[in-house]
XYZ file of C-alpha atoms in Angstrom:
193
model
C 22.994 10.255 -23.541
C 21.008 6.981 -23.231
C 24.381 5.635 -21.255
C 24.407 8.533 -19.123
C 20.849 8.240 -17.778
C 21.333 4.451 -17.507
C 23.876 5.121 -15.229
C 21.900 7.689 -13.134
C 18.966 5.021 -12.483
C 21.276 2.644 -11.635
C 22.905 4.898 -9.211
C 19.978 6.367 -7.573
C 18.756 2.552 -7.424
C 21.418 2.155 -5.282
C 21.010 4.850 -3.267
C 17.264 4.470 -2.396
C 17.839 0.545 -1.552
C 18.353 1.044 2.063
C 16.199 4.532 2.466
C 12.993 3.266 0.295
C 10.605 0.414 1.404
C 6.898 -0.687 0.905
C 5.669 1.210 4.407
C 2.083 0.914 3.499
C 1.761 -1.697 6.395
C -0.601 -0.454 8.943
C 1.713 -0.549 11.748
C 4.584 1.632 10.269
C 2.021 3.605 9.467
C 0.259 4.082 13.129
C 4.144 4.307 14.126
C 4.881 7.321 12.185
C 1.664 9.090 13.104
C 2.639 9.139 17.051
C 5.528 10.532 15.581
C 3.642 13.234 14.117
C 1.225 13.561 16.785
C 3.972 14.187 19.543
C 5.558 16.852 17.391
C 4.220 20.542 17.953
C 2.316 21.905 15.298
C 1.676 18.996 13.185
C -0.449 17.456 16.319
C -3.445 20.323 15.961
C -3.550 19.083 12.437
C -5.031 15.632 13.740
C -8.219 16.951 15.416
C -9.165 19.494 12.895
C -8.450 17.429 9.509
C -11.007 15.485 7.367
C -8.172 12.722 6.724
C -4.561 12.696 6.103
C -1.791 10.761 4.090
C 0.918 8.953 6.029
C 4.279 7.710 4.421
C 6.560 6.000 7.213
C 9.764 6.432 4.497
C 10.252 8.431 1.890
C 13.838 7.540 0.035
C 15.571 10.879 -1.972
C 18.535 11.363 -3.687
C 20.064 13.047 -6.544
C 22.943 14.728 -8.435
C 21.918 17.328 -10.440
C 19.106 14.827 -11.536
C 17.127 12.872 -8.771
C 14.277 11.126 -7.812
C 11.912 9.840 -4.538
C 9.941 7.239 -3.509
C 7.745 6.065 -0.871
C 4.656 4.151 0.190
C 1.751 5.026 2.683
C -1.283 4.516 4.045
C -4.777 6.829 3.430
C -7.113 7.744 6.421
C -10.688 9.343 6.054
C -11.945 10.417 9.436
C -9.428 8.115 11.397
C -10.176 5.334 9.429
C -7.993 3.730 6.930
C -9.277 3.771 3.268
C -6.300 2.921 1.103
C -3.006 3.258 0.426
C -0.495 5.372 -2.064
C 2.705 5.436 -3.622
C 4.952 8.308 -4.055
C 7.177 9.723 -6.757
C 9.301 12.557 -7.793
C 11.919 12.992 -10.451
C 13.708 16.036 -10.714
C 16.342 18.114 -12.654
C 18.263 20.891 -11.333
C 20.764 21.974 -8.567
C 20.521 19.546 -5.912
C 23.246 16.826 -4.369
C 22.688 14.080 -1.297
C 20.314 11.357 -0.281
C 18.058 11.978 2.785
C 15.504 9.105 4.602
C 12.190 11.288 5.658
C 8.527 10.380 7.203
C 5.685 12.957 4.998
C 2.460 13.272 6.472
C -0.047 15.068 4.712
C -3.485 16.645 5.720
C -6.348 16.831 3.788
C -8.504 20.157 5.693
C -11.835 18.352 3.831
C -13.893 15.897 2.118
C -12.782 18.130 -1.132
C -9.315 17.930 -0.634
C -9.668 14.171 -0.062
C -11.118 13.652 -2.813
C -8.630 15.571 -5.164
C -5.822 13.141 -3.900
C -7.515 10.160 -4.224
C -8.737 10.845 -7.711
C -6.149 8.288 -9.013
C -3.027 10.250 -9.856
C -2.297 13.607 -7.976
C 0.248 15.902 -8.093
C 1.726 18.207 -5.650
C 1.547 22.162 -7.614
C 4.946 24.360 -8.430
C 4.312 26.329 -5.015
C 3.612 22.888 -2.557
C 6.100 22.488 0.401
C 6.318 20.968 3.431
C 7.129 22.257 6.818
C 10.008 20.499 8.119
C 10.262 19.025 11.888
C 13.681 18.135 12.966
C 15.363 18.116 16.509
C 17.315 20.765 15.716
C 19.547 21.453 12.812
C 17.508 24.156 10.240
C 15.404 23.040 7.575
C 13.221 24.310 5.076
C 11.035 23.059 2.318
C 10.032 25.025 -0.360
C 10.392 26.156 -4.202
C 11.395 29.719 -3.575
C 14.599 28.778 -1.490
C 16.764 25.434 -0.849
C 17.950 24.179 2.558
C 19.562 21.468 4.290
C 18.506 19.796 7.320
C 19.393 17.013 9.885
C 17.240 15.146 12.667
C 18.788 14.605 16.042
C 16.316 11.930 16.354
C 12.702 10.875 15.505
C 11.793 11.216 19.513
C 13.180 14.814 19.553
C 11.239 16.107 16.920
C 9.565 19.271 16.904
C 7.868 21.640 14.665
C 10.299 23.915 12.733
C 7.829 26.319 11.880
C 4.153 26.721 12.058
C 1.584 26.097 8.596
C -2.251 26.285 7.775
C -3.712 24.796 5.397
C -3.051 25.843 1.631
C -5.993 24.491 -0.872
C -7.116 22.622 1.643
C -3.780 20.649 2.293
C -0.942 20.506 4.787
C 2.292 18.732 4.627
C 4.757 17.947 7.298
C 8.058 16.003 7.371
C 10.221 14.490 9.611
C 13.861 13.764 8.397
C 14.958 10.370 9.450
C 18.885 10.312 7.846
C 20.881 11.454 5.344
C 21.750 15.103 3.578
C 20.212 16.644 0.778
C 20.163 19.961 -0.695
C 16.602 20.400 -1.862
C 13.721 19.410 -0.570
C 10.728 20.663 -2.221
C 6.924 18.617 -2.888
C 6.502 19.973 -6.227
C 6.840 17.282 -8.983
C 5.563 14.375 -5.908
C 3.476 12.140 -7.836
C 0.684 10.234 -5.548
C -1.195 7.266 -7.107
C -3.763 6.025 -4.785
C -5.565 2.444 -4.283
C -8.589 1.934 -2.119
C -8.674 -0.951 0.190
């Protein structure tokens, strides 16, 4: 057994070394959020949030157990007040490796708060929309689903989400297949500037 999960950590090492990077740099950061901001219903978010999350790349893959990783930048009223690092391990059906940009929205001072209390963690129920140029995708516990992004410049808003205790997710898939793509387990640890 101890073999067996060796060898799954070194495989999904190797499989997040070209998707997963340190992106907490301010630029990537600003980068991604025109991203965002050009892509339909994610760009309301911007005016009517407190603050939001931004994580340029988020590496994910997995057989039948898997894992994420990514790094980002905090913003509190347009400002930037830290950074955080994401992580996810899972166990169940799921197969692939998939690149993707997260941005998430924080509706108030509350919710702010509550992610950068040190260690957060996304609930059972979390998902987040998905914006791709095209291909279906969904992002959620109840259901699984694939998706594929005709390009970063393409992107628009798969579907349409408020706020849900006081947060709002959105992703943009940058590469890559994989059959599952659900928030819950996602692990944020935050550090101020």
């Amino acid at each position: 057994m101890k073999l067996f999960a060796l060898l799954i950590t070194v495989a999904l090492s190797s499989m997040f070394g070209p998707l997963a990077h340190a992106d907490d740099d301010a630029a990537k950061c600003a980068e991604t959020m025109k991203l965002f901001q050009n892509a339909g219903e994610s760009a309301s978010f911007f005016k009517n949030s407190y603050g939001y999350a931004v994580f340029p790349t988020i590496g994910k893959a997995g057989l039948g157990i898997g894992g994420a990783h990514g790094s980002g930048c905090v913003y509190e009223k347009g400002k930037q007040v830290g950074t955080a690092k994401m992580n996810q391990l899972s166990f169940g059906w799921q197969a692939g490796a998939q690149g993707y940009s997260l941005l998430v929205f924080f509706e108030d001072d509350r919710a702010l708060k509550e992610f950068t209390s040190g260690e957060f963690e996304f609930g059972a129920k979390a998902s987040a929309v998905a914006i791709t140029a095209g291909a279906s995708a969904g992002a959620s516990t109840s259901g699984t689903s694939a998706g594929a992004s005709g390009g970063k410049n393409d992107a628009t808003t798969a579907s349409p989400s408020g706020f849900e205790k006081g947060m709002a997710s959105f992703s943009i898939v940058k590469g890559g297949l994989m059959y599952e793509a659900a928030l819950a387990g996602a692990k944020f640890k935050y550090d101020p500037l």
